[in-house]
């Protein structure tokens, strides 16, 4: 008869520790800590929640890997996903500001891209005009004037959570305006 050492789990326990149910249990127990960690790094609770949700989906879609301490591993992954997000945001800002030389060279050779960007901008402007005044004002304070959610909340007498909800609505309206076909105006051919 072969006995297993006390520190190594038996076969049934190994399946429990390595299974999706165990992963889900550990993930849910660590979720608030992961969101707090990511939120501190990226400066936005809504973005943190989205990033942690993306982290969950990444793990859920791939085969489960055995790690020594799943909760510690998840926290480390959450920290890494926050860093990745900040890097991608930094790269996006550099591209938008024209810091990349290859972007500057291609600006004159792509009139179609410029036309499409102008159309996208008009769709987003239309979506923003259709938002409630307070939501539009919060969006503009954050995205145009660079105000942080806490500053906006204090200035408008709202909770930071309310500001985040308004921002999520505004961002979703902007995204939806880019997904939808442009509205036709009567009397004009497409």
JSON list of C-alpha atoms in Angstrom, two decimals:
[
{"chain": "A", "resi": 1, "resn": "UNK", "atom": "CA", "xyz": [0.00, 0.00, 0.00]},
{"chain": "A", "resi": 2, "resn": "UNK", "atom": "CA", "xyz": [1.40, 3.41, -1.06]},
{"chain": "A", "resi": 3, "resn": "UNK", "atom": "CA", "xyz": [0.69, 6.36, 1.12]},
{"chain": "A", "resi": 4, "resn": "UNK", "atom": "CA", "xyz": [0.98, 9.96, 0.07]},
{"chain": "A", "resi": 5, "resn": "UNK", "atom": "CA", "xyz": [2.83, 12.47, 2.23]},
{"chain": "A", "resi": 6, "resn": "UNK", "atom": "CA", "xyz": [0.57, 14.77, 4.25]},
{"chain": "A", "resi": 7, "resn": "UNK", "atom": "CA", "xyz": [1.55, 17.87, 2.27]},
{"chain": "A", "resi": 8, "resn": "UNK", "atom": "CA", "xyz": [0.57, 16.37, -1.12]},
{"chain": "A", "resi": 9, "resn": "UNK", "atom": "CA", "xyz": [-3.19, 16.27, -1.69]},
{"chain": "A", "resi": 10, "resn": "UNK", "atom": "CA", "xyz": [-4.94, 13.04, -2.59]},
{"chain": "A", "resi": 11, "resn": "UNK", "atom": "CA", "xyz": [-6.43, 12.58, -6.06]},
{"chain": "A", "resi": 12, "resn": "UNK", "atom": "CA", "xyz": [-9.92, 13.87, -5.21]},
{"chain": "A", "resi": 13, "resn": "UNK", "atom": "CA", "xyz": [-8.54, 16.95, -3.50]},
{"chain": "A", "resi": 14, "resn": "UNK", "atom": "CA", "xyz": [-6.19, 17.62, -6.45]},
{"chain": "A", "resi": 15, "resn": "UNK", "atom": "CA", "xyz": [-9.17, 17.68, -8.80]},
{"chain": "A", "resi": 16, "resn": "UNK", "atom": "CA", "xyz": [-11.00, 20.07, -6.46]},
{"chain": "A", "resi": 17, "resn": "UNK", "atom": "CA", "xyz": [-7.98, 22.37, -6.12]},
{"chain": "A", "resi": 18, "resn": "UNK", "atom": "CA", "xyz": [-7.29, 22.34, -9.86]},
{"chain": "A", "resi": 19, "resn": "UNK", "atom": "CA", "xyz": [-10.87, 22.48, -11.12]},
{"chain": "A", "resi": 20, "resn": "UNK", "atom": "CA", "xyz": [-12.93, 25.36, -12.40]},
{"chain": "A", "resi": 21, "resn": "UNK", "atom": "CA", "xyz": [-15.09, 25.40, -9.27]},
{"chain": "A", "resi": 22, "resn": "UNK", "atom": "CA", "xyz": [-12.02, 25.93, -7.10]},
{"chain": "A", "resi": 23, "resn": "UNK", "atom": "CA", "xyz": [-10.70, 28.60, -9.46]},
{"chain": "A", "resi": 24, "resn": "UNK", "atom": "CA", "xyz": [-14.06, 30.39, -9.37]},
{"chain": "A", "resi": 25, "resn": "UNK", "atom": "CA", "xyz": [-14.18, 30.24, -5.57]},
{"chain": "A", "resi": 26, "resn": "UNK", "atom": "CA", "xyz": [-10.65, 31.65, -5.19]},
{"chain": "A", "resi": 27, "resn": "UNK", "atom": "CA", "xyz": [-11.18, 34.27, -7.89]},
{"chain": "A", "resi": 28, "resn": "UNK", "atom": "CA", "xyz": [-14.40, 35.55, -6.30]},
{"chain": "A", "resi": 29, "resn": "UNK", "atom": "CA", "xyz": [-12.78, 35.66, -2.87]},
{"chain": "A", "resi": 30, "resn": "UNK", "atom": "CA", "xyz": [-9.86, 37.70, -4.27]},
{"chain": "A", "resi": 31, "resn": "UNK", "atom": "CA", "xyz": [-11.85, 39.90, -6.65]},
{"chain": "A", "resi": 32, "resn": "UNK", "atom": "CA", "xyz": [-12.21, 42.93, -4.36]},
{"chain": "A", "resi": 33, "resn": "UNK", "atom": "CA", "xyz": [-8.50, 42.85, -3.51]},
{"chain": "A", "resi": 34, "resn": "UNK", "atom": "CA", "xyz": [-7.57, 42.57, -7.19]},
{"chain": "A", "resi": 35, "resn": "UNK", "atom": "CA", "xyz": [-9.89, 45.46, -8.13]},
{"chain": "A", "resi": 36, "resn": "UNK", "atom": "CA", "xyz": [-8.45, 47.61, -5.33]},
{"chain": "A", "resi": 37, "resn": "UNK", "atom": "CA", "xyz": [-4.89, 46.87, -6.47]},
{"chain": "A", "resi": 38, "resn": "UNK", "atom": "CA", "xyz": [-5.66, 47.64, -10.11]},
{"chain": "A", "resi": 39, "resn": "UNK", "atom": "CA", "xyz": [-7.69, 50.73, -9.17]},
{"chain": "A", "resi": 40, "resn": "UNK", "atom": "CA", "xyz": [-4.76, 52.16, -7.21]},
{"chain": "A", "resi": 41, "resn": "UNK", "atom": "CA", "xyz": [-2.49, 51.70, -10.21]},
{"chain": "A", "resi": 42, "resn": "UNK", "atom": "CA", "xyz": [-4.78, 52.92, -13.00]},
{"chain": "A", "resi": 43, "resn": "UNK", "atom": "CA", "xyz": [-6.70, 55.52, -10.99]},
{"chain": "A", "resi": 44, "resn": "UNK", "atom": "CA", "xyz": [-10.20, 54.41, -11.99]},
{"chain": "A", "resi": 45, "resn": "UNK", "atom": "CA", "xyz": [-12.47, 51.88, -10.28]},
{"chain": "A", "resi": 46, "resn": "UNK", "atom": "CA", "xyz": [-14.54, 51.25, -13.42]},
{"chain": "A", "resi": 47, "resn": "UNK", "atom": "CA", "xyz": [-11.44, 50.50, -15.48]},
{"chain": "A", "resi": 48, "resn": "UNK", "atom": "CA", "xyz": [-10.14, 48.29, -12.67]},
{"chain": "A", "resi": 49, "resn": "UNK", "atom": "CA", "xyz": [-13.38, 46.30, -12.66]},
{"chain": "A", "resi": 50, "resn": "UNK", "atom": "CA", "xyz": [-13.17, 45.87, -16.43]},
{"chain": "A", "resi": 51, "resn": "UNK", "atom": "CA", "xyz": [-9.55, 44.76, -16.28]},
{"chain": "A", "resi": 52, "resn": "UNK", "atom": "CA", "xyz": [-10.22, 42.23, -13.52]},
{"chain": "A", "resi": 53, "resn": "UNK", "atom": "CA", "xyz": [-13.18, 40.90, -15.52]},
{"chain": "A", "resi": 54, "resn": "UNK", "atom": "CA", "xyz": [-10.88, 40.56, -18.56]},
{"chain": "A", "resi": 55, "resn": "UNK", "atom": "CA", "xyz": [-8.40, 38.70, -16.35]},
{"chain": "A", "resi": 56, "resn": "UNK", "atom": "CA", "xyz": [-11.15, 36.29, -15.31]},
{"chain": "A", "resi": 57, "resn": "UNK", "atom": "CA", "xyz": [-12.08, 35.65, -18.94]},
{"chain": "A", "resi": 58, "resn": "UNK", "atom": "CA", "xyz": [-8.46, 35.01, -19.90]},
{"chain": "A", "resi": 59, "resn": "UNK", "atom": "CA", "xyz": [-8.15, 32.36, -17.21]},
{"chain": "A", "resi": 60, "resn": "UNK", "atom": "CA", "xyz": [-11.58, 30.88, -17.85]},
{"chain": "A", "resi": 61, "resn": "UNK", "atom": "CA", "xyz": [-10.94, 30.37, -21.57]},
{"chain": "A", "resi": 62, "resn": "UNK", "atom": "CA", "xyz": [-7.60, 28.64, -21.25]},
{"chain": "A", "resi": 63, "resn": "UNK", "atom": "CA", "xyz": [-6.76, 25.30, -19.65]},
{"chain": "A", "resi": 64, "resn": "UNK", "atom": "CA", "xyz": [-6.22, 25.61, -15.92]},
{"chain": "A", "resi": 65, "resn": "UNK", "atom": "CA", "xyz": [-2.62, 25.51, -14.77]},
{"chain": "A", "resi": 66, "resn": "UNK", "atom": "CA", "xyz": [-1.56, 24.19, -11.39]},
{"chain": "A", "resi": 67, "resn": "UNK", "atom": "CA", "xyz": [0.08, 26.89, -9.28]},
{"chain": "A", "resi": 68, "resn": "UNK", "atom": "CA", "xyz": [1.31, 26.67, -5.73]},
{"chain": "A", "resi": 69, "resn": "UNK", "atom": "CA", "xyz": [-0.89, 29.47, -4.31]},
{"chain": "A", "resi": 70, "resn": "UNK", "atom": "CA", "xyz": [-3.70, 30.53, -6.64]},
{"chain": "A", "resi": 71, "resn": "UNK", "atom": "CA", "xyz": [-4.75, 33.61, -4.64]},
{"chain": "A", "resi": 72, "resn": "UNK", "atom": "CA", "xyz": [-1.21, 35.06, -4.69]},
{"chain": "A", "resi": 73, "resn": "UNK", "atom": "CA", "xyz": [-0.87, 34.23, -8.38]},
{"chain": "A", "resi": 74, "resn": "UNK", "atom": "CA", "xyz": [-4.13, 36.02, -9.20]},
{"chain": "A", "resi": 75, "resn": "UNK", "atom": "CA", "xyz": [-3.03, 39.15, -7.30]},
{"chain": "A", "resi": 76, "resn": "UNK", "atom": "CA", "xyz": [0.27, 39.16, -9.19]},
{"chain": "A", "resi": 77, "resn": "UNK", "atom": "CA", "xyz": [-1.59, 38.77, -12.49]},
{"chain": "A", "resi": 78, "resn": "UNK", "atom": "CA", "xyz": [-3.91, 41.65, -11.55]},
{"chain": "A", "resi": 79, "resn": "UNK", "atom": "CA", "xyz": [-0.89, 43.87, -10.90]},
{"chain": "A", "resi": 80, "resn": "UNK", "atom": "CA", "xyz": [0.58, 42.86, -14.24]},
{"chain": "A", "resi": 81, "resn": "UNK", "atom": "CA", "xyz": [-2.66, 43.54, -16.11]},
{"chain": "A", "resi": 82, "resn": "UNK", "atom": "CA", "xyz": [-2.73, 47.05, -14.60]},
{"chain": "A", "resi": 83, "resn": "UNK", "atom": "CA", "xyz": [0.83, 47.66, -15.80]},
{"chain": "A", "resi": 84, "resn": "UNK", "atom": "CA", "xyz": [-0.05, 46.35, -19.27]},
{"chain": "A", "resi": 85, "resn": "UNK", "atom": "CA", "xyz": [-3.06, 48.68, -19.37]},
{"chain": "A", "resi": 86, "resn": "UNK", "atom": "CA", "xyz": [-0.95, 51.70, -18.42]},
{"chain": "A", "resi": 87, "resn": "UNK", "atom": "CA", "xyz": [1.62, 50.80, -21.08]},
{"chain": "A", "resi": 88, "resn": "UNK", "atom": "CA", "xyz": [-1.02, 50.47, -23.78]},
{"chain": "A", "resi": 89, "resn": "UNK", "atom": "CA", "xyz": [-2.63, 53.76, -22.73]},
{"chain": "A", "resi": 90, "resn": "UNK", "atom": "CA", "xyz": [0.78, 55.45, -22.90]},
{"chain": "A", "resi": 91, "resn": "UNK", "atom": "CA", "xyz": [1.38, 54.05, -26.38]},
{"chain": "A", "resi": 92, "resn": "UNK", "atom": "CA", "xyz": [-2.07, 55.19, -27.48]},
{"chain": "A", "resi": 93, "resn": "UNK", "atom": "CA", "xyz": [-1.38, 58.71, -26.23]},
{"chain": "A", "resi": 94, "resn": "UNK", "atom": "CA", "xyz": [1.97, 58.82, -28.06]},
{"chain": "A", "resi": 95, "resn": "UNK", "atom": "CA", "xyz": [0.32, 57.70, -31.29]},
{"chain": "A", "resi": 96, "resn": "UNK", "atom": "CA", "xyz": [-2.49, 60.23, -30.92]},
{"chain": "A", "resi": 97, "resn": "UNK", "atom": "CA", "xyz": [-0.04, 63.02, -30.24]},
{"chain": "A", "resi": 98, "resn": "UNK", "atom": "CA", "xyz": [2.11, 62.07, -33.23]},
{"chain": "A", "resi": 99, "resn": "UNK", "atom": "CA", "xyz": [5.22, 61.02, -31.30]},
{"chain": "A", "resi": 100, "resn": "UNK", "atom": "CA", "xyz": [5.79, 58.03, -33.53]},
{"chain": "A", "resi": 101, "resn": "UNK", "atom": "CA", "xyz": [7.67, 59.11, -36.69]},
{"chain": "A", "resi": 102, "resn": "UNK", "atom": "CA", "xyz": [6.03, 56.46, -38.88]},
{"chain": "A", "resi": 103, "resn": "UNK", "atom": "CA", "xyz": [2.65, 57.98, -38.05]},
{"chain": "A", "resi": 104, "resn": "UNK", "atom": "CA", "xyz": [3.79, 61.41, -39.20]},
{"chain": "A", "resi": 105, "resn": "UNK", "atom": "CA", "xyz": [5.03, 60.04, -42.55]},
{"chain": "A", "resi": 106, "resn": "UNK", "atom": "CA", "xyz": [1.71, 58.35, -43.33]},
{"chain": "A", "resi": 107, "resn": "UNK", "atom": "CA", "xyz": [-0.53, 61.30, -42.52]},
{"chain": "A", "resi": 108, "resn": "UNK", "atom": "CA", "xyz": [-0.55, 62.77, -46.03]},
{"chain": "A", "resi": 109, "resn": "UNK", "atom": "CA", "xyz": [-0.89, 59.45, -47.83]},
{"chain": "A", "resi": 110, "resn": "UNK", "atom": "CA", "xyz": [-4.11, 58.28, -46.25]},
{"chain": "A", "resi": 111, "resn": "UNK", "atom": "CA", "xyz": [-6.97, 60.65, -47.12]},
{"chain": "A", "resi": 112, "resn": "UNK", "atom": "CA", "xyz": [-9.54, 57.85, -46.79]},
{"chain": "A", "resi": 113, "resn": "UNK", "atom": "CA", "xyz": [-8.44, 57.20, -43.19]},
{"chain": "A", "resi": 114, "resn": "UNK", "atom": "CA", "xyz": [-8.74, 60.92, -42.44]},
{"chain": "A", "resi": 115, "resn": "UNK", "atom": "CA", "xyz": [-12.23, 60.99, -43.94]},
{"chain": "A", "resi": 116, "resn": "UNK", "atom": "CA", "xyz": [-13.28, 57.97, -41.87]},
{"chain": "A", "resi": 117, "resn": "UNK", "atom": "CA", "xyz": [-11.81, 59.51, -38.72]},
{"chain": "A", "resi": 118, "resn": "UNK", "atom": "CA", "xyz": [-13.80, 62.69, -39.40]},
{"chain": "A", "resi": 119, "resn": "UNK", "atom": "CA", "xyz": [-16.97, 60.63, -39.83]},
{"chain": "A", "resi": 120, "resn": "UNK", "atom": "CA", "xyz": [-16.28, 58.76, -36.60]},
{"chain": "A", "resi": 121, "resn": "UNK", "atom": "CA", "xyz": [-15.76, 62.06, -34.79]},
{"chain": "A", "resi": 122, "resn": "UNK", "atom": "CA", "xyz": [-19.11, 63.36, -36.05]},
{"chain": "A", "resi": 123, "resn": "UNK", "atom": "CA", "xyz": [-20.85, 60.16, -34.86]},
{"chain": "A", "resi": 124, "resn": "UNK", "atom": "CA", "xyz": [-19.28, 60.50, -31.42]},
{"chain": "A", "resi": 125, "resn": "UNK", "atom": "CA", "xyz": [-20.22, 64.19, -31.22]},
{"chain": "A", "resi": 126, "resn": "UNK", "atom": "CA", "xyz": [-23.81, 63.32, -32.10]},
{"chain": "A", "resi": 127, "resn": "UNK", "atom": "CA", "xyz": [-23.85, 60.61, -29.44]},
{"chain": "A", "resi": 128, "resn": "UNK", "atom": "CA", "xyz": [-22.47, 63.04, -26.85]},
{"chain": "A", "resi": 129, "resn": "UNK", "atom": "CA", "xyz": [-25.10, 65.66, -27.73]},
{"chain": "A", "resi": 130, "resn": "UNK", "atom": "CA", "xyz": [-27.83, 63.10, -27.16]},
{"chain": "A", "resi": 131, "resn": "UNK", "atom": "CA", "xyz": [-26.63, 62.32, -23.61]},
{"chain": "A", "resi": 132, "resn": "UNK", "atom": "CA", "xyz": [-28.24, 63.90, -20.55]},
{"chain": "A", "resi": 133, "resn": "UNK", "atom": "CA", "xyz": [-26.56, 67.21, -19.65]},
{"chain": "A", "resi": 134, "resn": "UNK", "atom": "CA", "xyz": [-24.93, 65.95, -16.44]},
{"chain": "A", "resi": 135, "resn": "UNK", "atom": "CA", "xyz": [-23.47, 62.86, -18.15]},
{"chain": "A", "resi": 136, "resn": "UNK", "atom": "CA", "xyz": [-22.11, 64.96, -21.02]},
{"chain": "A", "resi": 137, "resn": "UNK", "atom": "CA", "xyz": [-20.63, 67.49, -18.59]},
{"chain": "A", "resi": 138, "resn": "UNK", "atom": "CA", "xyz": [-18.89, 64.74, -16.57]},
{"chain": "A", "resi": 139, "resn": "UNK", "atom": "CA", "xyz": [-17.51, 63.18, -19.75]},
{"chain": "A", "resi": 140, "resn": "UNK", "atom": "CA", "xyz": [-16.13, 66.50, -20.98]},
{"chain": "A", "resi": 141, "resn": "UNK", "atom": "CA", "xyz": [-14.60, 67.35, -17.60]},
{"chain": "A", "resi": 142, "resn": "UNK", "atom": "CA", "xyz": [-12.79, 64.02, -17.54]},
{"chain": "A", "resi": 143, "resn": "UNK", "atom": "CA", "xyz": [-11.81, 63.47, -21.16]},
{"chain": "A", "resi": 144, "resn": "UNK", "atom": "CA", "xyz": [-11.32, 67.02, -22.40]},
{"chain": "A", "resi": 145, "resn": "UNK", "atom": "CA", "xyz": [-10.27, 68.90, -19.27]},
{"chain": "A", "resi": 146, "resn": "UNK", "atom": "CA", "xyz": [-8.41, 66.01, -17.65]},
{"chain": "A", "resi": 147, "resn": "UNK", "atom": "CA", "xyz": [-10.23, 66.13, -14.32]},
{"chain": "A", "resi": 148, "resn": "UNK", "atom": "CA", "xyz": [-10.09, 63.02, -12.13]},
{"chain": "A", "resi": 149, "resn": "UNK", "atom": "CA", "xyz": [-13.29, 61.34, -11.00]},
{"chain": "A", "resi": 150, "resn": "UNK", "atom": "CA", "xyz": [-12.78, 62.46, -7.40]},
{"chain": "A", "resi": 151, "resn": "UNK", "atom": "CA", "xyz": [-12.41, 66.10, -8.48]},
{"chain": "A", "resi": 152, "resn": "UNK", "atom": "CA", "xyz": [-15.54, 65.92, -10.62]},
{"chain": "A", "resi": 153, "resn": "UNK", "atom": "CA", "xyz": [-17.50, 64.27, -7.82]},
{"chain": "A", "resi": 154, "resn": "UNK", "atom": "CA", "xyz": [-16.50, 66.98, -5.34]},
{"chain": "A", "resi": 155, "resn": "UNK", "atom": "CA", "xyz": [-17.22, 69.82, -7.78]},
{"chain": "A", "resi": 156, "resn": "UNK", "atom": "CA", "xyz": [-20.64, 68.46, -8.75]},
{"chain": "A", "resi": 157, "resn": "UNK", "atom": "CA", "xyz": [-21.68, 67.23, -5.31]},
{"chain": "A", "resi": 158, "resn": "UNK", "atom": "CA", "xyz": [-21.85, 63.58, -6.40]},
{"chain": "A", "resi": 159, "resn": "UNK", "atom": "CA", "xyz": [-20.28, 60.38, -5.19]},
{"chain": "A", "resi": 160, "resn": "UNK", "atom": "CA", "xyz": [-17.31, 59.06, -7.11]},
{"chain": "A", "resi": 161, "resn": "UNK", "atom": "CA", "xyz": [-19.37, 55.98, -7.91]},
{"chain": "A", "resi": 162, "resn": "UNK", "atom": "CA", "xyz": [-22.04, 58.16, -9.55]},
{"chain": "A", "resi": 163, "resn": "UNK", "atom": "CA", "xyz": [-19.38, 59.89, -11.64]},
{"chain": "A", "resi": 164, "resn": "UNK", "atom": "CA", "xyz": [-18.04, 56.51, -12.75]},
{"chain": "A", "resi": 165, "resn": "UNK", "atom": "CA", "xyz": [-21.53, 55.38, -13.75]},
{"chain": "A", "resi": 166, "resn": "UNK", "atom": "CA", "xyz": [-22.06, 58.54, -15.81]},
{"chain": "A", "resi": 167, "resn": "UNK", "atom": "CA", "xyz": [-18.69, 57.96, -17.50]},
{"chain": "A", "resi": 168, "resn": "UNK", "atom": "CA", "xyz": [-19.56, 54.35, -18.30]},
{"chain": "A", "resi": 169, "resn": "UNK", "atom": "CA", "xyz": [-22.83, 55.51, -19.90]},
{"chain": "A", "resi": 170, "resn": "UNK", "atom": "CA", "xyz": [-21.03, 58.16, -21.94]},
{"chain": "A", "resi": 171, "resn": "UNK", "atom": "CA", "xyz": [-18.31, 55.78, -23.09]},
{"chain": "A", "resi": 172, "resn": "UNK", "atom": "CA", "xyz": [-20.85, 53.14, -24.04]},
{"chain": "A", "resi": 173, "resn": "UNK", "atom": "CA", "xyz": [-22.80, 55.72, -26.06]},
{"chain": "A", "resi": 174, "resn": "UNK", "atom": "CA", "xyz": [-19.57, 56.69, -27.87]},
{"chain": "A", "resi": 175, "resn": "UNK", "atom": "CA", "xyz": [-18.73, 53.06, -28.61]},
{"chain": "A", "resi": 176, "resn": "UNK", "atom": "CA", "xyz": [-22.27, 52.35, -29.80]},
{"chain": "A", "resi": 177, "resn": "UNK", "atom": "CA", "xyz": [-22.17, 55.36, -32.14]},
{"chain": "A", "resi": 178, "resn": "UNK", "atom": "CA", "xyz": [-19.11, 53.87, -33.84]},
{"chain": "A", "resi": 179, "resn": "UNK", "atom": "CA", "xyz": [-20.73, 50.44, -34.22]},
{"chain": "A", "resi": 180, "resn": "UNK", "atom": "CA", "xyz": [-24.00, 51.68, -35.67]},
{"chain": "A", "resi": 181, "resn": "UNK", "atom": "CA", "xyz": [-24.39, 52.59, -39.35]},
{"chain": "A", "resi": 182, "resn": "UNK", "atom": "CA", "xyz": [-24.67, 56.33, -39.91]},
{"chain": "A", "resi": 183, "resn": "UNK", "atom": "CA", "xyz": [-28.22, 57.71, -39.83]},
{"chain": "A", "resi": 184, "resn": "UNK", "atom": "CA", "xyz": [-29.58, 58.60, -43.25]},
{"chain": "A", "resi": 185, "resn": "UNK", "atom": "CA", "xyz": [-30.85, 62.06, -43.81]},
{"chain": "A", "resi": 186, "resn": "UNK", "atom": "CA", "xyz": [-33.99, 62.40, -45.94]},
{"chain": "A", "resi": 187, "resn": "UNK", "atom": "CA", "xyz": [-33.36, 63.46, -49.52]},
{"chain": "A", "resi": 188, "resn": "UNK", "atom": "CA", "xyz": [-29.66, 62.51, -49.58]},
{"chain": "A", "resi": 189, "resn": "UNK", "atom": "CA", "xyz": [-28.28, 59.51, -51.43]},
{"chain": "A", "resi": 190, "resn": "UNK", "atom": "CA", "xyz": [-25.82, 57.25, -49.59]}
]
